[in-house]
Amino acid sequence: MGKSLAYKILGNHLVEGELKAGNEITIKIDQTLTQDSTGTMVYLQLEAMEVDSIKTELSVAYIDHNTLQTGFENADDHAFIKSVAKRHGVVFSKPGNGICHQLQLENFGIPGKTLLGSDSHTPTGGGIGMIAIGAGGLDVAVAMAKGTYSLTVPKVINVHLTGQLKPWVSAKDVILYVLQQLTVKGGVGKIVEYTGEGVKNLTVPDRATITNMGAELGATTSVFPSDENTKKFLASQGREQDFVPMEADKDAVYDEVLEVNLSELVPFAAKPHSPDNVDSVENIGQIKIDQVAIGSCTNSSYTDLMKVAAILKGKKVHEDVSLVISPGSSKILSKLSKNGALADIIDAGARVIENACGPCIGMGQSPKSGAVSLRTFNRNFKGRSGTKDAQVYLVSPETAAISAINGYLTDGRTSGETLPVIDPYEDFKFNDSFFVYPGDANKSNTDVEMGPNIKPFPRNIALPQEVKGKVVLKAGNNITTDDIMPSDSRLLPYRSNIPHLSNYCFELIDSEFPARCRENGGGVIVGGENYGQGSSREHAALVPLYLGIKFVLAKSFARIHRSNLINSGIIPLVFKDPADYDKISLLDELVIEDAPAQVKNEVIKVRNLTTGEEYEALPNLQDLETSMIEAGGKINMMKGN
Ligand code: MIC
Ligand code: SF4
């Protein structure tokens, strides 16, 4: 029986367990990446593990999220990360270098290798044939300390591509279409593997756009084969020696197949407020727009921005539109400035901002009240832009640029204009001006710089006999980690200050939540389907831990958040009968009796002391996960061992 590419790479890295869907395995991690908004916690945790040296082949610490330095906090975090990076042999990427995923792809990604990153869009590396997985910060810290990562073996969905994209239709439209078909929970517990004749018609930047936004499917990761295009991409980055051809066996067997004919796709947009709320631009119609934002780890490649520059050249951005562009990396910006494309962009009236996450994570550029904002980003969750009532649509760079000129959402195919062919594999010189390499001398003697905003992270206690609490929140379906722990320019500077963040937990859903937790000595959360989708931020578990949350009882969980809860010693429980959800009310008191014995069972009994009812809940814990819950979290378990 032939093997998928995903299972080949996982198989090559297998350290423990049997590679069979649903089993727990441990794999070797070759590379890790962190970014600054999750990175401070990662390195605090790495320090707490007291390791001498990291065990990966390469680990990189990027600064790309918290680059708006409106006070000392972000700069202090940068200095902390830089000092710990040096101490542990981690490469440091200075602010201004660009977005972690774009930079990892350009400078370090290697086909067939594994990458674990403390950011949910780490699967961008799947664009060059890596198994690149997003995880909570603690898992990344452990991967650096031990060189391994444990996961439940996902199933593999095959997206079989045929045909070729038509003009004005691009990679973003491919992943928007896949999201329309599979939804934001369609990828949970799965790897999405792309194969077929159509693959060769997608460039590496196209593939990276698709694997990047595979995160929105809830998938563990997405992967493309490594082929001639991959070779050309690596050569263009001066790294041809890193090329390794990789593909699935011809007779590979998959758990599901989705056929996509690229020739039949049209420009799509994800409407407010979910990346899977997809319709064609034509159907949505010519809605008036106020802001257009081009950039993010999904669509800020050299090819994307060259296409944008070509569309803008000689034109003027509509008077009612603010167009803002954030390039993906310093290399891309430098190249655009040398070949004149940057001048075309500026002359059209675009605001060019730093190579960073920027508006994608609400770090500036919040649109006006009630604005319609077209963004080439990957998430349009309500309020994420920093403006609560903004209507954010996710589109391709081509759709964004032509719409910015017209002032309304435009299907580029109606413009009558021909797009130029951009060579995605032009030569990029390796530029390491923004990288700081750790060097060898006296690493462990390097002092760690800790600003006053950096506070210790909360630790749980070993699982008590009785786990009891009042329901302090009853949430609906598809709750995002942005809902749980909002992030914007106001709050991101406090990513290393859990006590401060705790005042804003669930702010947009229920502003009384923190106070309710304090009044009741913590409690439990009841959730709907796909609880915790979105970002990898472990703050969405650490802050509830700080507020005394004991367990979350939901209809289903998103992968990374579920792991983050377990890492924090908070039990993620799934309703055996989803209808029980309706029987629970806010402030009902729930209890798990004899908890240490019950967590080892397949079914846990949860008693509702207020109504007298009893519910059956599934912990679905792998062995290691049970040990973490028993110990009160991953760090306690490791220390205990
Ligand atoms: C995001 O896109 O939501 C982020 C910000 O990159 C997060 C990480 C974070 O919350 O710090 C992610 O995707 O993991
Ligand atoms: Fe940065 Fe946005 Fe990508 Fe997250 S999704 S890494 S915030 S650019």
XYZ file of C-alpha atoms in Angstrom, residues 18-630:
613
model
C 3.084 3.347 15.552
C 2.220 5.581 12.605
C -1.498 4.887 12.447
C -4.281 7.481 12.497
C -5.473 8.078 16.068
C -2.311 6.711 17.746
C -0.069 8.834 19.905
C 3.425 9.184 18.423
C 6.563 11.128 19.192
C 8.517 12.606 16.285
C 11.903 14.235 15.969
C 11.682 17.980 15.399
C 14.414 19.370 13.141
C 13.577 23.065 13.332
C 11.549 25.357 15.572
C 10.387 28.910 15.194
C 8.920 31.336 17.661
C 7.563 34.822 17.230
C 7.495 37.543 19.828
C 3.845 37.489 20.897
C 4.083 33.842 21.922
C 7.873 33.828 22.278
C 8.287 35.485 25.653
C 6.287 32.640 27.262
C 8.244 30.028 25.256
C 11.577 31.311 26.505
C 10.339 31.808 30.092
C 9.306 28.149 29.966
C 12.589 27.082 28.384
C 14.425 28.881 31.173
C 12.203 27.127 33.738
C 13.303 23.777 32.250
C 16.925 24.622 32.988
C 18.298 22.994 29.817
C 21.951 23.361 28.843
C 21.596 23.348 25.087
C 18.835 22.998 22.550
C 18.451 19.726 20.667
C 17.095 20.941 17.312
C 19.144 21.416 14.134
C 17.943 25.003 13.944
C 15.770 27.231 16.089
C 14.888 30.784 15.187
C 13.265 33.529 17.282
C 11.472 36.119 15.156
C 10.224 39.557 16.144
C 7.304 40.395 13.889
C 4.063 40.796 15.861
C 4.707 43.366 18.594
C 6.680 45.858 16.587
C 4.631 48.947 17.453
C 6.686 50.272 20.329
C 4.341 52.726 22.021
C 5.907 52.079 25.423
C 8.825 50.137 26.815
C 6.945 46.803 26.997
C 7.464 45.464 23.479
C 11.079 46.587 23.300
C 11.706 44.906 26.664
C 10.217 41.668 25.326
C 12.441 41.900 22.239
C 15.513 42.369 24.436
C 14.489 39.426 26.634
C 14.005 37.139 23.640
C 17.304 38.244 22.107
C 19.197 37.529 25.316
C 17.645 34.090 25.845
C 18.160 33.251 22.169
C 21.861 33.909 22.530
C 22.054 31.888 25.718
C 20.407 28.849 24.151
C 21.933 28.939 20.666
C 18.829 30.250 18.892
C 19.094 32.477 15.798
C 17.455 35.871 16.430
C 15.620 37.775 13.699
C 15.448 41.496 14.469
C 12.270 43.545 14.109
C 12.038 44.880 10.575
C 13.215 41.632 8.995
C 9.689 40.506 8.235
C 7.046 37.950 9.111
C 8.290 34.691 10.641
C 6.649 32.313 8.156
C 7.831 34.187 5.072
C 11.337 34.422 6.512
C 11.491 30.761 7.513
C 10.429 29.755 4.010
C 12.971 32.027 2.332
C 15.942 31.411 4.572
C 15.716 28.103 6.406
C 12.953 25.760 5.224
C 14.135 22.392 3.881
C 11.909 19.818 2.116
C 11.326 16.668 4.144
C 12.251 18.265 7.476
C 9.951 18.868 10.438
C 9.267 22.313 11.856
C 7.357 23.141 15.032
C 6.372 26.775 15.524
C 4.633 28.733 18.252
C 2.274 30.209 15.714
C -0.712 28.587 14.048
C 0.448 29.537 10.542
C 3.662 27.531 10.784
C 2.223 25.146 8.097
C 3.416 27.755 5.554
C 6.513 25.519 5.402
C 4.324 22.832 3.798
C 4.709 24.922 0.631
C 8.196 23.481 0.220
C 7.394 19.965 1.361
C 7.980 20.234 5.102
C 5.805 18.860 7.852
C 5.405 22.180 9.611
C 3.098 22.244 12.615
C 1.798 25.078 14.774
C 1.748 24.396 18.506
C 1.444 26.055 21.872
C 4.526 27.790 23.210
C 5.249 25.159 25.835
C 5.313 22.395 23.207
C 7.824 24.431 21.234
C 9.941 25.023 24.338
C 9.930 21.267 24.995
C 10.795 20.586 21.335
C 13.855 22.818 21.741
C 14.790 21.166 25.031
C 14.253 17.560 23.907
C 14.197 17.692 20.107
C 10.824 15.913 19.989
C 7.076 16.522 19.853
C 4.195 14.167 20.649
C 0.981 14.231 18.659
C -1.999 12.125 17.715
C -1.453 10.788 14.195
C -3.842 12.733 11.936
C -5.803 11.275 9.038
C -4.755 12.557 5.609
C -7.124 14.364 3.229
C -5.954 14.497 -0.346
C -6.761 17.630 -2.317
C -6.257 16.463 -5.871
C -5.535 19.389 -8.184
C -6.069 19.462 -11.932
C -6.069 22.323 -14.434
C -4.580 25.779 -14.236
C -5.699 29.033 -12.629
C -7.218 31.615 -14.971
C -6.061 35.252 -14.953
C -7.244 37.189 -11.857
C -7.725 33.920 -9.969
C -4.934 33.044 -7.563
C -3.731 30.734 -4.798
C -5.837 32.610 -2.240
C -8.932 31.655 -4.213
C -7.863 27.998 -4.078
C -7.702 27.936 -0.282
C -10.889 30.037 0.038
C -12.621 27.448 -2.127
C -11.238 24.594 -0.002
C -12.461 26.432 3.123
C -15.905 26.780 1.578
C -15.970 23.028 0.977
C -14.460 21.798 4.250
C -15.287 24.625 6.750
C -13.212 25.879 9.683
C -13.506 22.550 11.473
C -13.181 20.287 8.432
C -9.446 19.815 8.928
C -9.388 19.031 12.662
C -7.388 15.859 13.252
C -6.231 15.827 9.631
C -3.313 16.727 7.372
C -4.216 18.199 4.004
C -1.973 16.867 1.237
C -2.009 18.402 -2.246
C -1.275 16.211 -5.280
C -2.159 15.972 -8.957
C -1.255 17.493 -12.289
C -2.325 20.948 -11.119
C 0.474 21.111 -8.527
C 3.124 21.991 -11.089
C 1.063 25.004 -12.147
C 1.388 26.532 -8.696
C 4.564 28.361 -7.705
C 6.133 27.930 -4.269
C 4.699 31.268 -3.028
C 1.260 30.063 -4.260
C 1.669 26.786 -2.406
C 2.781 28.607 0.732
C -0.366 30.777 0.608
C -2.454 27.615 0.467
C -0.668 25.697 3.236
C -0.546 28.833 5.384
C -4.295 29.288 5.339
C -4.859 25.573 5.808
C -4.587 26.620 9.465
C -8.096 28.040 9.087
C -9.384 24.536 8.293
C -8.228 23.503 11.753
C -5.832 21.053 10.078
C -2.682 19.817 11.807
C -0.785 20.927 8.721
C -0.882 20.981 4.910
C 1.807 19.784 2.540
C 2.802 20.023 -1.132
C 5.339 17.800 -2.877
C 8.873 19.115 -3.369
C 9.529 19.292 -7.116
C 11.234 21.347 -9.844
C 9.417 24.487 -8.662
C 10.730 23.906 -5.154
C 14.221 23.545 -6.556
C 13.903 26.813 -8.467
C 12.593 28.578 -5.358
C 15.471 27.358 -3.197
C 17.958 28.268 -5.947
C 16.478 31.784 -6.132
C 17.168 32.123 -2.401
C 20.748 30.930 -2.897
C 19.960 27.574 -1.259
C 19.822 25.045 -4.102
C 21.862 22.660 -1.959
C 18.884 22.337 0.404
C 16.660 20.847 -2.313
C 15.390 17.305 -1.792
C 12.711 15.876 -4.120
C 9.751 14.517 -2.138
C 6.377 13.173 -3.190
C 3.688 10.679 -2.246
C 3.783 7.160 -3.692
C 1.774 6.903 -6.895
C -0.636 4.480 -5.196
C -0.825 6.409 -1.923
C -4.010 5.790 0.019
C -5.890 8.696 1.608
C -8.718 8.903 4.135
C -10.659 11.425 2.026
C -10.237 13.023 -1.394
C -11.366 16.461 -2.573
C -11.084 17.089 -6.314
C -10.301 20.678 -7.302
C -10.092 21.776 -10.920
C -8.043 24.986 -10.824
C -9.404 26.027 -14.233
C -12.930 26.239 -12.797
C -12.126 28.505 -9.850
C -13.152 32.175 -9.740
C -12.197 35.088 -7.446
C -13.639 34.401 -3.980
C -13.983 36.347 -0.745
C -14.564 35.228 2.846
C -17.327 37.420 4.198
C -17.549 38.651 7.798
C -16.802 37.105 10.303
C -15.371 33.705 9.435
C -12.751 32.479 6.928
C -15.161 29.778 5.709
C -18.031 32.168 5.001
C -16.964 32.114 1.357
C -18.775 33.271 -1.771
C -17.606 34.406 -5.194
C -16.737 38.076 -5.579
C -19.255 38.151 -8.409
C -22.097 36.957 -6.139
C -21.204 39.309 -3.311
C -21.382 42.211 -5.742
C -19.804 45.650 -5.910
C -19.955 46.665 -2.250
C -18.368 49.995 -1.375
C -15.128 49.696 0.559
C -13.255 51.939 2.995
C -9.976 50.179 3.554
C -7.761 47.693 1.726
C -4.899 45.966 3.536
C -2.384 43.884 1.613
C 0.168 41.740 3.424
C 0.303 39.114 6.241
C 1.970 35.729 6.191
C -0.653 34.578 3.664
C -0.145 37.106 0.890
C 2.962 39.246 1.149
C 5.352 37.372 -1.131
C 7.434 39.006 -3.830
C 5.101 37.689 -6.559
C 1.997 38.906 -4.719
C 3.391 42.405 -4.313
C 4.712 42.558 -7.884
C 1.199 41.749 -9.115
C -0.203 44.456 -6.842
C 2.375 46.964 -8.120
C 1.483 46.122 -11.721
C -2.218 46.690 -11.051
C -1.539 49.993 -9.267
C 1.013 51.308 -11.766
C -0.094 54.607 -13.250
C -3.413 54.504 -11.346
C -4.713 56.274 -8.269
C -6.209 54.670 -5.172
C -9.895 55.686 -4.872
C -10.430 58.825 -2.775
C -12.572 56.977 -0.208
C -10.119 54.121 0.249
C -7.090 53.812 2.502
C -4.728 51.256 0.971
C -2.065 49.911 3.293
C 0.667 47.479 2.294
C 3.005 45.512 4.566
C 5.624 43.445 2.677
C 6.497 39.994 4.011
C 10.227 40.458 4.387
C 13.108 42.877 4.166
C 14.406 41.016 1.104
C 11.096 41.522 -0.686
C 10.939 45.216 0.218
C 14.520 45.694 -0.857
C 13.868 44.047 -4.217
C 10.701 46.074 -4.818
C 12.634 49.225 -4.049
C 15.411 48.327 -6.471
C 13.196 47.364 -9.404
C 10.891 50.399 -9.128
C 7.728 48.498 -8.102
C 7.759 50.229 -4.721
C 7.605 53.600 -6.479
C 4.595 52.393 -8.506
C 2.890 51.394 -5.263
C 3.646 54.684 -3.502
C 2.789 56.837 -6.515
C -0.670 55.243 -6.622
C -1.290 56.498 -3.087
C -0.626 53.423 -0.949
C 0.607 53.609 2.623
C 3.610 51.314 2.904
C 4.202 50.121 6.452
C 6.762 47.948 8.197
C 7.464 44.346 7.125
C 5.561 42.773 9.981
C 2.190 41.292 10.970
C 0.840 44.813 11.508
C -2.881 45.215 10.831
C -3.410 41.438 10.625
C -3.159 41.253 14.402
C -4.653 44.680 15.043
C -1.245 46.323 15.491
C -2.368 49.608 13.979
C -4.495 50.432 10.933
C -7.821 49.692 12.619
C -10.461 50.850 10.156
C -13.137 53.449 10.902
C -16.427 52.532 12.636
C -18.562 50.211 10.558
C -15.947 50.168 7.782
C -15.770 47.573 5.038
C -12.153 46.422 4.946
C -10.776 44.092 2.256
C -7.749 42.224 3.503
C -5.436 39.673 1.957
C -5.028 38.128 5.418
C -6.251 34.806 6.781
C -8.604 35.686 9.644
C -11.631 37.980 9.711
C -12.897 37.190 13.202
C -15.108 39.908 14.632
C -13.106 42.658 16.315
C -9.678 41.300 15.320
C -8.972 44.419 13.240
C -9.312 46.518 16.405
C -12.672 47.942 15.283
C -15.582 46.011 16.789
C -18.114 46.733 14.070
C -15.774 46.566 11.048
C -16.799 44.208 8.236
C -13.669 42.374 7.110
C -13.578 40.438 3.817
C -10.619 38.184 2.965
C -9.521 38.319 -0.665
C -6.555 37.744 -2.982
C -3.960 40.477 -3.627
C -5.273 40.896 -7.179
C -8.853 41.447 -5.983
C -7.618 43.769 -3.228
C -5.552 45.960 -5.556
C -8.131 46.411 -8.310
C -10.837 47.075 -5.684
C -8.647 49.743 -4.038
C -8.571 51.646 -7.310
C -12.301 51.290 -8.007
C -13.491 51.955 -4.455
C -15.745 48.890 -4.511
C -15.262 45.111 -4.381
C -14.251 44.184 -7.917
C -13.967 40.919 -9.801
C -10.720 41.587 -11.699
C -11.902 39.521 -14.654
C -14.324 42.327 -15.523
C -11.542 44.945 -15.637
C -10.407 43.985 -19.120
C -6.811 44.369 -17.952
C -4.086 41.811 -18.518
C -1.880 40.918 -15.607
C 1.864 40.659 -16.275
C 3.620 37.340 -15.741
C 5.923 37.651 -12.739
C 8.974 35.424 -12.402
C 8.637 34.120 -8.858
C 12.139 32.709 -8.886
C 14.186 35.842 -9.504
C 17.493 35.893 -7.680
C 17.381 36.984 -4.072
C 20.695 37.574 -2.408
C 20.958 36.015 1.018
C 20.849 38.969 3.363
C 21.633 38.335 6.966
C 21.800 41.943 8.140
C 18.713 41.368 10.280
C 19.825 38.038 11.726
C 21.865 37.684 14.898
C 23.610 34.340 15.180
C 24.277 32.971 18.639
C 27.979 32.197 18.217
C 29.690 29.637 20.435
C 31.468 31.532 23.167
C 30.122 31.310 26.739
C 26.515 31.013 25.760
C 25.342 29.865 29.164
C 26.982 32.850 30.841
C 24.890 35.276 28.857
C 22.627 37.252 31.182
C 18.928 37.237 30.551
C 17.440 40.717 30.225
C 14.085 40.932 32.018
C 12.090 44.142 31.856
C 9.558 45.017 34.589
C 6.610 43.968 32.405
C 7.746 40.334 32.326
C 5.886 38.416 35.033
C 6.099 34.714 35.914
C 3.617 32.405 34.187
C 0.919 30.663 36.268
C 1.337 27.019 37.298
C -1.442 24.587 38.100
C -1.583 22.097 40.987
C -1.821 18.312 40.778
C -5.330 17.051 40.004
C -7.363 17.136 43.261
C -9.821 14.457 44.352
C -12.790 16.610 43.489
C -12.851 19.133 40.624
C -15.689 21.537 41.224
C -16.772 24.927 39.927
C -19.650 27.097 38.781
C -20.275 27.612 35.064
C -18.758 31.047 34.580
C -19.372 31.150 30.825
C -21.632 29.348 28.400
C -20.228 29.963 24.938
C -21.505 29.145 21.430
C -19.856 27.387 18.465
C -16.491 28.253 16.883
C -15.217 30.346 19.797
C -11.806 31.642 18.689
C -8.723 32.215 20.782
C -9.200 35.881 19.796
C -12.535 35.670 21.669
C -10.905 34.021 24.677
C -7.854 36.272 24.854
C -8.216 39.257 22.532
C -5.044 40.653 20.943
C -4.510 44.099 19.574
C -2.077 46.967 19.935
C -3.503 47.641 23.402
C -3.091 44.112 24.758
C -0.220 42.572 22.773
C 2.408 44.434 24.819
C 1.207 42.412 27.833
C 1.826 38.942 26.421
C 4.381 38.392 29.169
C 2.046 39.750 31.853
C -0.764 37.252 32.489
C -2.195 39.128 35.521
C -2.775 42.196 33.360
C -4.234 40.193 30.451
C -6.660 38.430 32.785
C -8.742 41.622 33.022
C -9.629 41.288 29.332
C -10.390 37.571 29.018
C -13.535 37.051 26.850
C -13.863 40.850 26.704
C -15.871 40.904 23.464
C -18.157 38.001 24.380
C -18.858 38.707 28.045
C -17.047 41.561 29.764
C -18.192 40.305 33.214
C -16.242 37.051 32.801
C -13.085 38.004 34.764
C -15.139 39.467 37.633
C -17.388 36.383 37.692
C -14.327 34.130 37.952
C -12.956 36.199 40.809
C -16.268 36.174 42.695
C -16.644 32.400 42.386
C -13.024 31.374 42.929
C -12.694 30.329 39.289
C -15.088 27.871 37.686
C -15.735 25.919 34.511
C -16.518 26.896 30.921
C -19.169 25.285 28.730
C -18.557 25.571 24.980
C -20.012 24.563 21.607
C -18.326 23.049 18.535
C -14.689 23.763 17.603
C -13.946 25.565 20.861
C -10.614 27.464 20.698
C -10.142 27.670 16.928
C -7.567 30.042 15.465
C -4.333 31.188 17.009
C -1.830 29.032 18.879
C -1.605 31.558 21.733
C -1.333 29.606 24.969
C -2.465 32.759 26.726
C -5.966 31.507 25.885
C -5.245 28.671 28.354
C -2.845 30.407 30.759
C -5.187 33.316 31.439
C -8.180 31.034 32.208
C -5.799 29.011 34.418
C -4.851 32.217 36.233
C -8.566 32.984 36.676
C -9.135 29.541 38.191
C -10.785 27.627 35.330
C -10.788 23.902 36.181
C -12.224 22.297 33.049
C -13.898 23.126 29.759
C -16.878 21.024 28.687
C -17.540 21.538 24.964
C -19.085 19.835 21.926
C -15.636 19.668 20.267
C -12.216 21.354 20.445
C -9.694 22.857 18.032
C -6.384 20.977 18.108
C -3.839 23.527 19.363
C -6.083 25.027 22.009
C -6.990 21.576 23.335
C -3.262 20.819 23.754
C -2.688 24.179 25.414
C -5.438 23.433 27.945
C -3.884 20.051 28.735
C -0.410 21.588 28.971
C -1.902 23.919 31.605
C -3.619 21.098 33.475
C -7.141 22.211 32.450
C -9.270 19.194 31.422
C -10.872 19.469 27.952
C -14.051 17.378 28.065
C -16.352 16.600 25.146
C -20.102 16.086 25.680
C -20.914 12.450 24.881
C -24.427 13.604 24.080
C -24.270 17.124 22.579
C -27.898 17.648 23.659
C -26.671 17.921 27.274
C -25.231 21.320 26.330
C -28.741 22.773 26.431
C -29.373 21.440 29.942
C -26.640 23.535 31.558
C -27.110 27.158 32.625
C -24.768 29.911 33.689
C -23.721 29.538 37.344
C -24.832 25.885 37.621
C -22.339 24.101 39.831
C -20.572 21.149 38.160
C -18.390 18.566 39.826
C -16.145 15.675 38.805
C -15.860 13.367 41.794
C -12.937 11.029 42.276
C -11.170 12.906 39.473
C -7.768 11.097 39.498
C -9.508 7.770 38.911
C -12.080 9.144 36.476
C -9.560 10.829 34.104
C -8.207 7.396 33.282
C -11.659 6.259 32.142
C -13.089 6.537 28.663
C -16.136 8.328 30.034
C -16.172 10.830 32.906
C -19.294 11.551 34.913
C -19.956 15.238 35.497
C -22.624 15.986 38.111
C -24.672 19.157 38.020
C -25.182 19.977 41.702
C -27.684 22.709 40.856
C -30.092 20.569 38.801
C -29.168 17.135 40.094
C -28.477 15.867 36.569
C -25.454 13.858 35.483
C -23.703 14.158 32.116
C -21.294 11.821 30.375
C -18.146 13.477 29.059
C -15.251 12.142 26.978
C -11.707 13.150 27.964
C -10.200 11.490 24.830
C -6.784 11.697 26.485
C -3.697 9.946 25.178
C -1.465 8.415 27.905
C 0.936 11.346 28.046
C -1.964 13.766 28.195
C -3.465 11.905 31.165
C -0.148 12.242 32.989
C -0.135 15.984 32.317
C -3.649 16.395 33.704
C -2.731 14.351 36.775
